[in-house]
Short mmCIF file of C-alpha atoms and ligand atoms in Angstrom, two decimals:
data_model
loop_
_atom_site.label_atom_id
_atom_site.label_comp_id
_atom_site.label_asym_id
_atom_site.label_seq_id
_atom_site.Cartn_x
_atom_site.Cartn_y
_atom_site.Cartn_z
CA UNK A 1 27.46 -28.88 66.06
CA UNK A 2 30.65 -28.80 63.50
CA UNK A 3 28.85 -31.52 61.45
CA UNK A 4 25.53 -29.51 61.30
CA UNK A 5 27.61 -26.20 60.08
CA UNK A 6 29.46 -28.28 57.19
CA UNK A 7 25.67 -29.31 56.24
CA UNK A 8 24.61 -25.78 56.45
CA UNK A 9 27.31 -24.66 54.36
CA UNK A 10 27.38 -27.50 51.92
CA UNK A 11 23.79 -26.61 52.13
CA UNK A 12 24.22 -23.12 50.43
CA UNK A 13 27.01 -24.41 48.30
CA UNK A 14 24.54 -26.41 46.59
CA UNK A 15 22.01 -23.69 46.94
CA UNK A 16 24.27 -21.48 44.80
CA UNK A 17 25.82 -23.53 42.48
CA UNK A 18 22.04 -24.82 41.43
CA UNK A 19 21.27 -20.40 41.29
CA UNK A 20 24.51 -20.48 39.24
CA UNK A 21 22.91 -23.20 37.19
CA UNK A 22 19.55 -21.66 36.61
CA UNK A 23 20.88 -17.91 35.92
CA UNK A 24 23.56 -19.14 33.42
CA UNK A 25 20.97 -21.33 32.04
CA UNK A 26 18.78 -18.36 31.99
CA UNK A 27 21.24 -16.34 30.22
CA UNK A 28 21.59 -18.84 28.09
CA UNK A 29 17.92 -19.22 26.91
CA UNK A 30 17.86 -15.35 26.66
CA UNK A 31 20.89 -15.35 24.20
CA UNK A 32 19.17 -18.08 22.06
CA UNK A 33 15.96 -16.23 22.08
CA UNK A 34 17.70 -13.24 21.41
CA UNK A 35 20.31 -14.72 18.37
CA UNK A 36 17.16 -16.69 17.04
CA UNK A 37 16.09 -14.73 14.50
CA UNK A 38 12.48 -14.41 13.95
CA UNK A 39 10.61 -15.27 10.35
CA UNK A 40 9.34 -11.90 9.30
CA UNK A 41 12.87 -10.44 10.40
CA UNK A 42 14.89 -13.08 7.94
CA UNK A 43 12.62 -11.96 5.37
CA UNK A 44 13.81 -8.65 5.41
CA UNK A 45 17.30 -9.93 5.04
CA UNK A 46 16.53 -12.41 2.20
CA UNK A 47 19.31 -12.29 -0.43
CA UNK A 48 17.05 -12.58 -3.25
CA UNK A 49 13.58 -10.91 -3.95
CA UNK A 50 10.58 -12.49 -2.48
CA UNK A 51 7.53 -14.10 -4.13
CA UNK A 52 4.16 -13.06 -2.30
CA UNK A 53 1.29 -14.87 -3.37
CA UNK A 54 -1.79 -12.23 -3.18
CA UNK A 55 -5.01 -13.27 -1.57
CA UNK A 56 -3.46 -16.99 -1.75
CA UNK A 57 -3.23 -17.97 -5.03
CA UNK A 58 -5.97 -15.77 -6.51
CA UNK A 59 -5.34 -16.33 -10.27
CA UNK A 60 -6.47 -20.26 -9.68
CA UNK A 61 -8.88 -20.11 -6.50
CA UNK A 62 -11.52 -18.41 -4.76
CA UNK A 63 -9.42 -15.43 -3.19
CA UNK A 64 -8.99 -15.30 0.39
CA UNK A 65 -9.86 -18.85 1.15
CA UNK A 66 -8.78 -21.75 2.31
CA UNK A 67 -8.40 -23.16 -0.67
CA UNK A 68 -6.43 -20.45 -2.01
CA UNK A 69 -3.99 -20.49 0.61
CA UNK A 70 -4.00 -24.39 -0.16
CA UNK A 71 -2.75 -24.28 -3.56
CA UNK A 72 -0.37 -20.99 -2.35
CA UNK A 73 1.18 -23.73 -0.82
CA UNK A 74 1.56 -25.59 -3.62
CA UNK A 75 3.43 -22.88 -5.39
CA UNK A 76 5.93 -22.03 -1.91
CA UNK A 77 5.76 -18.52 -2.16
CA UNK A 78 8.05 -16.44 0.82
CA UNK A 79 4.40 -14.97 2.09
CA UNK A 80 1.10 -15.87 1.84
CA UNK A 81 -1.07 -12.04 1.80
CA UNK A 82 -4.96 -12.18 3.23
CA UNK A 83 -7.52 -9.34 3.95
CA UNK A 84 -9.38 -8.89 7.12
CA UNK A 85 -12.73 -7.03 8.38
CA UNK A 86 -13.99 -7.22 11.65
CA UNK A 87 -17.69 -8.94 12.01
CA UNK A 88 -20.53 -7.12 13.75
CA UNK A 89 -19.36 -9.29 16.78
CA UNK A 90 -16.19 -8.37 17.05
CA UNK A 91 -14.32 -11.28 15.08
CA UNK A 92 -12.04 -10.43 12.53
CA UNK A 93 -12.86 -12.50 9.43
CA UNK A 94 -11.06 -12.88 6.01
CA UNK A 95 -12.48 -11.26 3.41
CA UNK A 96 -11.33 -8.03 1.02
CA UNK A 97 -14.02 -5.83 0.00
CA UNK A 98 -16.05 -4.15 2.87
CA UNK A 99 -19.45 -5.68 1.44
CA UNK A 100 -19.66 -8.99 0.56
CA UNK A 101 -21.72 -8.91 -3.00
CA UNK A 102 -19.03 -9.90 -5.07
CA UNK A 103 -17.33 -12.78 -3.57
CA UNK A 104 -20.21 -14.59 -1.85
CA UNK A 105 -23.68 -15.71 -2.46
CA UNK A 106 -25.06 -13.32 0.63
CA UNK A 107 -26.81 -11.38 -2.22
CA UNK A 108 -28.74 -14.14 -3.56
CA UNK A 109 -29.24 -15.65 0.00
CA UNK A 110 -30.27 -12.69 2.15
CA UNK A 111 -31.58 -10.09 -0.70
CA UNK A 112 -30.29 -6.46 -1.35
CA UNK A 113 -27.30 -5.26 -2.09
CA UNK A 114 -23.91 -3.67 -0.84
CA UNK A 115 -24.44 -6.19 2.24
CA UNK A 116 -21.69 -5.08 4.61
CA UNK A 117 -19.59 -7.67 6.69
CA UNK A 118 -19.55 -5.82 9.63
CA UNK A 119 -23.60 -5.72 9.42
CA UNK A 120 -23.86 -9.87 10.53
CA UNK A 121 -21.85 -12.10 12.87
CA UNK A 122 -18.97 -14.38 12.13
CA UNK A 123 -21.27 -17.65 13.16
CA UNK A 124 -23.60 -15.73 10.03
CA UNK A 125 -21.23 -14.70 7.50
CA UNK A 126 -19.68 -18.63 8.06
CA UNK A 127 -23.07 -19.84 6.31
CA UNK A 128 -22.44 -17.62 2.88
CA UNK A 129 -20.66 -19.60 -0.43
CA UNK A 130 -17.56 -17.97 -0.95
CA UNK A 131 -16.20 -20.05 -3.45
CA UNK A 132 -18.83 -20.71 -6.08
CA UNK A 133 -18.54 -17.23 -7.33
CA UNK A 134 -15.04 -17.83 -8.79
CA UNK A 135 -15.82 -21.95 -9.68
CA UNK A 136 -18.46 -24.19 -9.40
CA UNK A 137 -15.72 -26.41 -8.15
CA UNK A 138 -15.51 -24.34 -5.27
CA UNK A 139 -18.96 -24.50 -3.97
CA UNK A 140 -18.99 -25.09 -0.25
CA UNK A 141 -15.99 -22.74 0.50
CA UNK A 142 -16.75 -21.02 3.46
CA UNK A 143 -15.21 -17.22 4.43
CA UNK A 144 -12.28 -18.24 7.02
CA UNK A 145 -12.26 -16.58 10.40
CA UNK A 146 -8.49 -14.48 10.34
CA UNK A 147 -7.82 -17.21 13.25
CA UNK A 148 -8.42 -19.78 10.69
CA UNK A 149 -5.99 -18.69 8.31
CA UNK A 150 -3.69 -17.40 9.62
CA UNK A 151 -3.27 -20.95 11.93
CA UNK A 152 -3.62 -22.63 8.73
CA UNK A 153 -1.20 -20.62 6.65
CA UNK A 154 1.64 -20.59 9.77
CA UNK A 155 1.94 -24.02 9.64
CA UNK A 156 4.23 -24.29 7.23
CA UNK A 157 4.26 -20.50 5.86
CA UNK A 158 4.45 -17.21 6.80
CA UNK A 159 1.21 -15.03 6.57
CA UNK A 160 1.27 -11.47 4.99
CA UNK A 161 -1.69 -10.11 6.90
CA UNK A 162 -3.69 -7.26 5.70
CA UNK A 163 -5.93 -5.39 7.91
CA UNK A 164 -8.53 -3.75 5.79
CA UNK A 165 -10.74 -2.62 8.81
CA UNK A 166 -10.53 -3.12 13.08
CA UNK A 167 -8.52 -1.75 16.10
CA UNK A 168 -4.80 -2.41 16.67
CA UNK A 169 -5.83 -3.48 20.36
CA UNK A 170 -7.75 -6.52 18.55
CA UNK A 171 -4.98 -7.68 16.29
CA UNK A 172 -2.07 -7.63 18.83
CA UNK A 173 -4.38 -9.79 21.27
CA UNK A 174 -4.38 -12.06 18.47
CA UNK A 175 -1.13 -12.43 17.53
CA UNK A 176 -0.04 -12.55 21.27
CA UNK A 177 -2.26 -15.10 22.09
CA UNK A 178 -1.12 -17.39 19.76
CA UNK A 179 2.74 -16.28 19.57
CA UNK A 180 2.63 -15.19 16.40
CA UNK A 181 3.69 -11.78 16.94
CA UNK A 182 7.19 -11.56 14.33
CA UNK A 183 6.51 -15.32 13.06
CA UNK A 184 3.90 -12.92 10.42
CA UNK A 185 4.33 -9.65 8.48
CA UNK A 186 1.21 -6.70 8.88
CA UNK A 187 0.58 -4.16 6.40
CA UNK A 188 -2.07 -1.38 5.95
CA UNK A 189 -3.28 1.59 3.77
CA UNK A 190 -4.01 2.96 7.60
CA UNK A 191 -0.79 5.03 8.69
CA UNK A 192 -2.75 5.56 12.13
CA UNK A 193 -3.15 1.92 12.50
CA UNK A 194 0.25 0.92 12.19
CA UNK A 195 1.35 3.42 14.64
CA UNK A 196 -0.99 2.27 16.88
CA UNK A 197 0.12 -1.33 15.94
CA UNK A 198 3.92 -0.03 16.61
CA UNK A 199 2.96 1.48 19.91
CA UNK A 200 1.33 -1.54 21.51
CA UNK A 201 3.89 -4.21 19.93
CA UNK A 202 7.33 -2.56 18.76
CA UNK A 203 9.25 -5.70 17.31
CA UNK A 204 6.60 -6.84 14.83
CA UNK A 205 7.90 -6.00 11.54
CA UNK A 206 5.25 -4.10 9.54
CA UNK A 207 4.02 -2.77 5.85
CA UNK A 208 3.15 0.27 4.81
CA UNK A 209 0.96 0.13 1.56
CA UNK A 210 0.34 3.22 -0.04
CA UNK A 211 -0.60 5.16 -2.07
CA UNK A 212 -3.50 6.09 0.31
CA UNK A 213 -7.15 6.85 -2.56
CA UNK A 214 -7.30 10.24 -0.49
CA UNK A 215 -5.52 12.78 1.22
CA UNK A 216 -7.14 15.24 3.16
CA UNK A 217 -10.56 14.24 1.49
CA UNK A 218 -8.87 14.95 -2.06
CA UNK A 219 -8.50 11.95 -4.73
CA UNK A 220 -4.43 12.27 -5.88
CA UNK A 221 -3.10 12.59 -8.96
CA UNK A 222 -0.56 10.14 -10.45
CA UNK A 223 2.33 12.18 -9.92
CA UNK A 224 1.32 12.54 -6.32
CA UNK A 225 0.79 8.61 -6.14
CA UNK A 226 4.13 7.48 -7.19
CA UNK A 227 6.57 6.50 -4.24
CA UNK A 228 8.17 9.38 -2.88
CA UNK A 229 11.14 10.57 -0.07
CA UNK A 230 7.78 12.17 1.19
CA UNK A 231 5.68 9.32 1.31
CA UNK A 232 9.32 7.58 2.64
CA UNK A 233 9.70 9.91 5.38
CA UNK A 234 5.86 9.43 6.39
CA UNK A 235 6.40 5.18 6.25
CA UNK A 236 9.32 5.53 8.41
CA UNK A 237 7.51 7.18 11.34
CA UNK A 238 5.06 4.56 11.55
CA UNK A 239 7.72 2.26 12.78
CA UNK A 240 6.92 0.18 9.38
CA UNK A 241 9.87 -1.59 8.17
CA UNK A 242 8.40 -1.95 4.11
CA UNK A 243 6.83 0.07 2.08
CA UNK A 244 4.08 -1.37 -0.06
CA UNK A 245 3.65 0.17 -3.65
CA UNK A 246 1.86 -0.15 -6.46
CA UNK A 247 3.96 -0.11 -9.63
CA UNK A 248 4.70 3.68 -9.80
CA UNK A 249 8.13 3.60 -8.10
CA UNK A 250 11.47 4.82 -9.60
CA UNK A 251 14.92 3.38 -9.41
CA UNK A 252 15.88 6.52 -7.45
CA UNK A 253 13.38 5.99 -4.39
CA UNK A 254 14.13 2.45 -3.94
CA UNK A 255 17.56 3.55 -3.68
CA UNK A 256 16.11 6.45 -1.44
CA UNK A 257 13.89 3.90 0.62
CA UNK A 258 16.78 1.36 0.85
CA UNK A 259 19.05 4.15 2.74
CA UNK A 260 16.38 4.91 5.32
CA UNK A 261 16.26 1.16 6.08
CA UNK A 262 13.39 0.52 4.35
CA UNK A 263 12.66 -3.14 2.02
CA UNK A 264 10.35 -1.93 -0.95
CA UNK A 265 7.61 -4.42 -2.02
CA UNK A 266 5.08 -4.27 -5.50
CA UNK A 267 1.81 -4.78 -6.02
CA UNK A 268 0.21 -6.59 -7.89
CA UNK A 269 2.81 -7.62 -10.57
CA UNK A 270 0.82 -10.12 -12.99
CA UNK A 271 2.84 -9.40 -15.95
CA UNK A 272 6.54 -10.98 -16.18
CA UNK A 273 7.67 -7.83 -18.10
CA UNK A 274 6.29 -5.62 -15.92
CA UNK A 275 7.82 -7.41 -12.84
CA UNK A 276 11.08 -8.20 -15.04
CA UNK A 277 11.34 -3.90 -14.92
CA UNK A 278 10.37 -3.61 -10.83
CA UNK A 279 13.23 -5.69 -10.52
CA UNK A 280 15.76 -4.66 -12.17
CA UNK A 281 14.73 -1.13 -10.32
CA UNK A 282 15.82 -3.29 -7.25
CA UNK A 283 12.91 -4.31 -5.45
CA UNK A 284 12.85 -6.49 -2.69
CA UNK A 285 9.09 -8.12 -3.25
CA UNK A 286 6.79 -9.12 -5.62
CA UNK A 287 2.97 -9.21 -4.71
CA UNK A 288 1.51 -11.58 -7.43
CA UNK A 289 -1.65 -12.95 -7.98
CA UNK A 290 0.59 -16.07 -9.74
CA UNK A 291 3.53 -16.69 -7.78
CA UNK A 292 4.28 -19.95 -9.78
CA UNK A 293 5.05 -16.95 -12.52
CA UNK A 294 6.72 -14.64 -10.73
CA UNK A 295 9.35 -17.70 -9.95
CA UNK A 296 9.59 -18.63 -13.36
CA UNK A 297 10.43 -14.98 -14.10
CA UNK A 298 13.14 -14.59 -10.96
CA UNK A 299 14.35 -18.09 -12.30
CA UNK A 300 15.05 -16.57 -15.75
CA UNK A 301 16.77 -13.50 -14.53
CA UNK A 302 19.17 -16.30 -12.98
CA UNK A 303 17.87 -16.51 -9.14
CA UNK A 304 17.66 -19.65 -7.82
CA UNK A 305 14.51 -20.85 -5.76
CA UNK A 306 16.24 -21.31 -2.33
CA UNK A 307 14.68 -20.30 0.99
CA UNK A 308 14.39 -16.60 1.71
CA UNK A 309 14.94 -17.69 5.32
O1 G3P B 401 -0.72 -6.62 -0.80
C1 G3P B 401 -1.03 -5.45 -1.45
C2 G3P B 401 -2.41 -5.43 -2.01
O2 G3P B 401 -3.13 -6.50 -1.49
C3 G3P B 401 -3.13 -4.16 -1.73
O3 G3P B 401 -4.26 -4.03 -2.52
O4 G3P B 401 -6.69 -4.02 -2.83
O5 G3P B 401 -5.41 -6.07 -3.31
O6 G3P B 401 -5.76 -5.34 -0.97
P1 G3P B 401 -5.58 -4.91 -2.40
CA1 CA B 402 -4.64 -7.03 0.16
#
């Protein structure tokens, strides 16, 4: 009887020291998970500005390709930016404009004009050139799936993904399914979008590019484009973390953007003057076309090349 108790008891000794074990290791694993900073979360804390190379590396490549994102690569920029639309099925697909006359063949292919991309399938639009346009060289590129490349950029990158058209609810599936939520950075012209975005998935750090073409159904003038503690206040409340401008900002609302915790990143800075002044305004990014440039001009203005992250 007394040697079945000391069992019993050594029994739930063991029981809680291995409970011990697996809570403390637990803890442990949370702490890591929770000290581990993700990628699009060290970006915003980079200690130098960041290099974005737009489309992939658009001023060499077929834009928005594979390709493209290839000889991004080449040129290690901080983030590689895309475009997406959604297909008439459903699948999002990587592509900027909403037809798809100017940067495939579909035109000569399928007849007509202003062909939109939401008007065929993925399995369709996969059979168009999209690389011929730009290069001969390129024949035989084919329009990437946002799967595609995005999986292709993350291997070694981080992806700057634009959503051009589609449903938050299709995007966070996405990047849930394969745990890319935070290991990417999402922007959009779409204010509603990103709150949506915000709503269903909180900690994934987000863009907002503006100026919007329209509001309320009116074009803007340029002195209502330019970045402002308006336009500020409006970014912050769709949980976005960046704003995304074009050129017309001011040295005063970067400061201004800065103190509501917002990075500020340009758009898109070809020129080294041009990016030489956004700089020395303060910003945080530049979204280039050439990023191989844009380091030559960060380089000259005495930042070194090293990791962001
Ligand atoms: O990343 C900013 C920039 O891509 C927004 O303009 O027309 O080139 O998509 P757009
Ligand atoms: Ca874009």
């Amino acid at each position: 009887m007394r040697r079945v108790k000391m069992v019993l008891m050594a029994r739930t000794r063991l029981h809680g020291l291995a409970g011990f074990l697996l809570l403390s290791g637990m803890a442990a694993n949370l702490k890591s998970a929770e000290s581990a900073e993700s990628p699009a979360e060290a970006l915003l804390r980079s200690g130098r500005p960041l290099v974005i190379a737009h489309r992939g590396y658009s001023a060499v490549a077929p834009e928005n390709t594979l390709p493209s994102f290839q000889l991004a690569k080449a040129a290690a920029p901080d983030l590689i930016e895309l475009d997406y639309h959604h297909a008439r099925d459903g699948v999002p697909v990587v592509i900027h404009d909403e037809t798809l006359d100017r940067t495939t063949d579909a035109v000569a292919k399928w007849g007509g004009s202003k062909i939109r991309v939401d008007s065929r399938t993925a399995g369709e639009l996969q059979t168009l050139d999209a690389g011929k346009w730009f290069d001969p060289r390129f024949a035989g590129t084919r329009l990437p799936t946002l799967r595609e490349a995005v999986a292709f950029i993350q291997k070694d990158h981080v992806t700057l993904i634009e959503r051009k058209a589609g449903d938050p609810t299709t995007l966070v599936k996405l990047l849930r399914e394969h745990g890319w939520v935070n290991q990417l950075v999402v922007q959009s012209f779409d204010w509603e979008f990103l709150t949506g975005l915000h709503q269903l998935e909180p900690k994934q750090v987000l863009g907002a590019l503006g100026p919007p073409s329209k509001r309320d159904g009116r074009r803007l003038t340029d002195a209502e484009k330019a970045l402002s503690v308006e336009w500020i206040d409006g970014a912050v409340k769709t949980g976005a973390r960046i704003v995304v401008w074009n050129r017309q900002v001011s040295g005063e609302t970067v400061v201004a953007a800065h103190a509501r915790g917002l990075k500020v990143w340009v758009y898109t800075i070809n020129e080294p003057a041009l990016a030489e002044q956004l700089l020395e305004l303060g910003v945080d990014g530049i979204i280039t076309d050439n990023p191989a440039l844009m380091w030559r001009t960060l380089a000259l203005r005495g930042w070194k090349q090293q990791a962001a992250r």
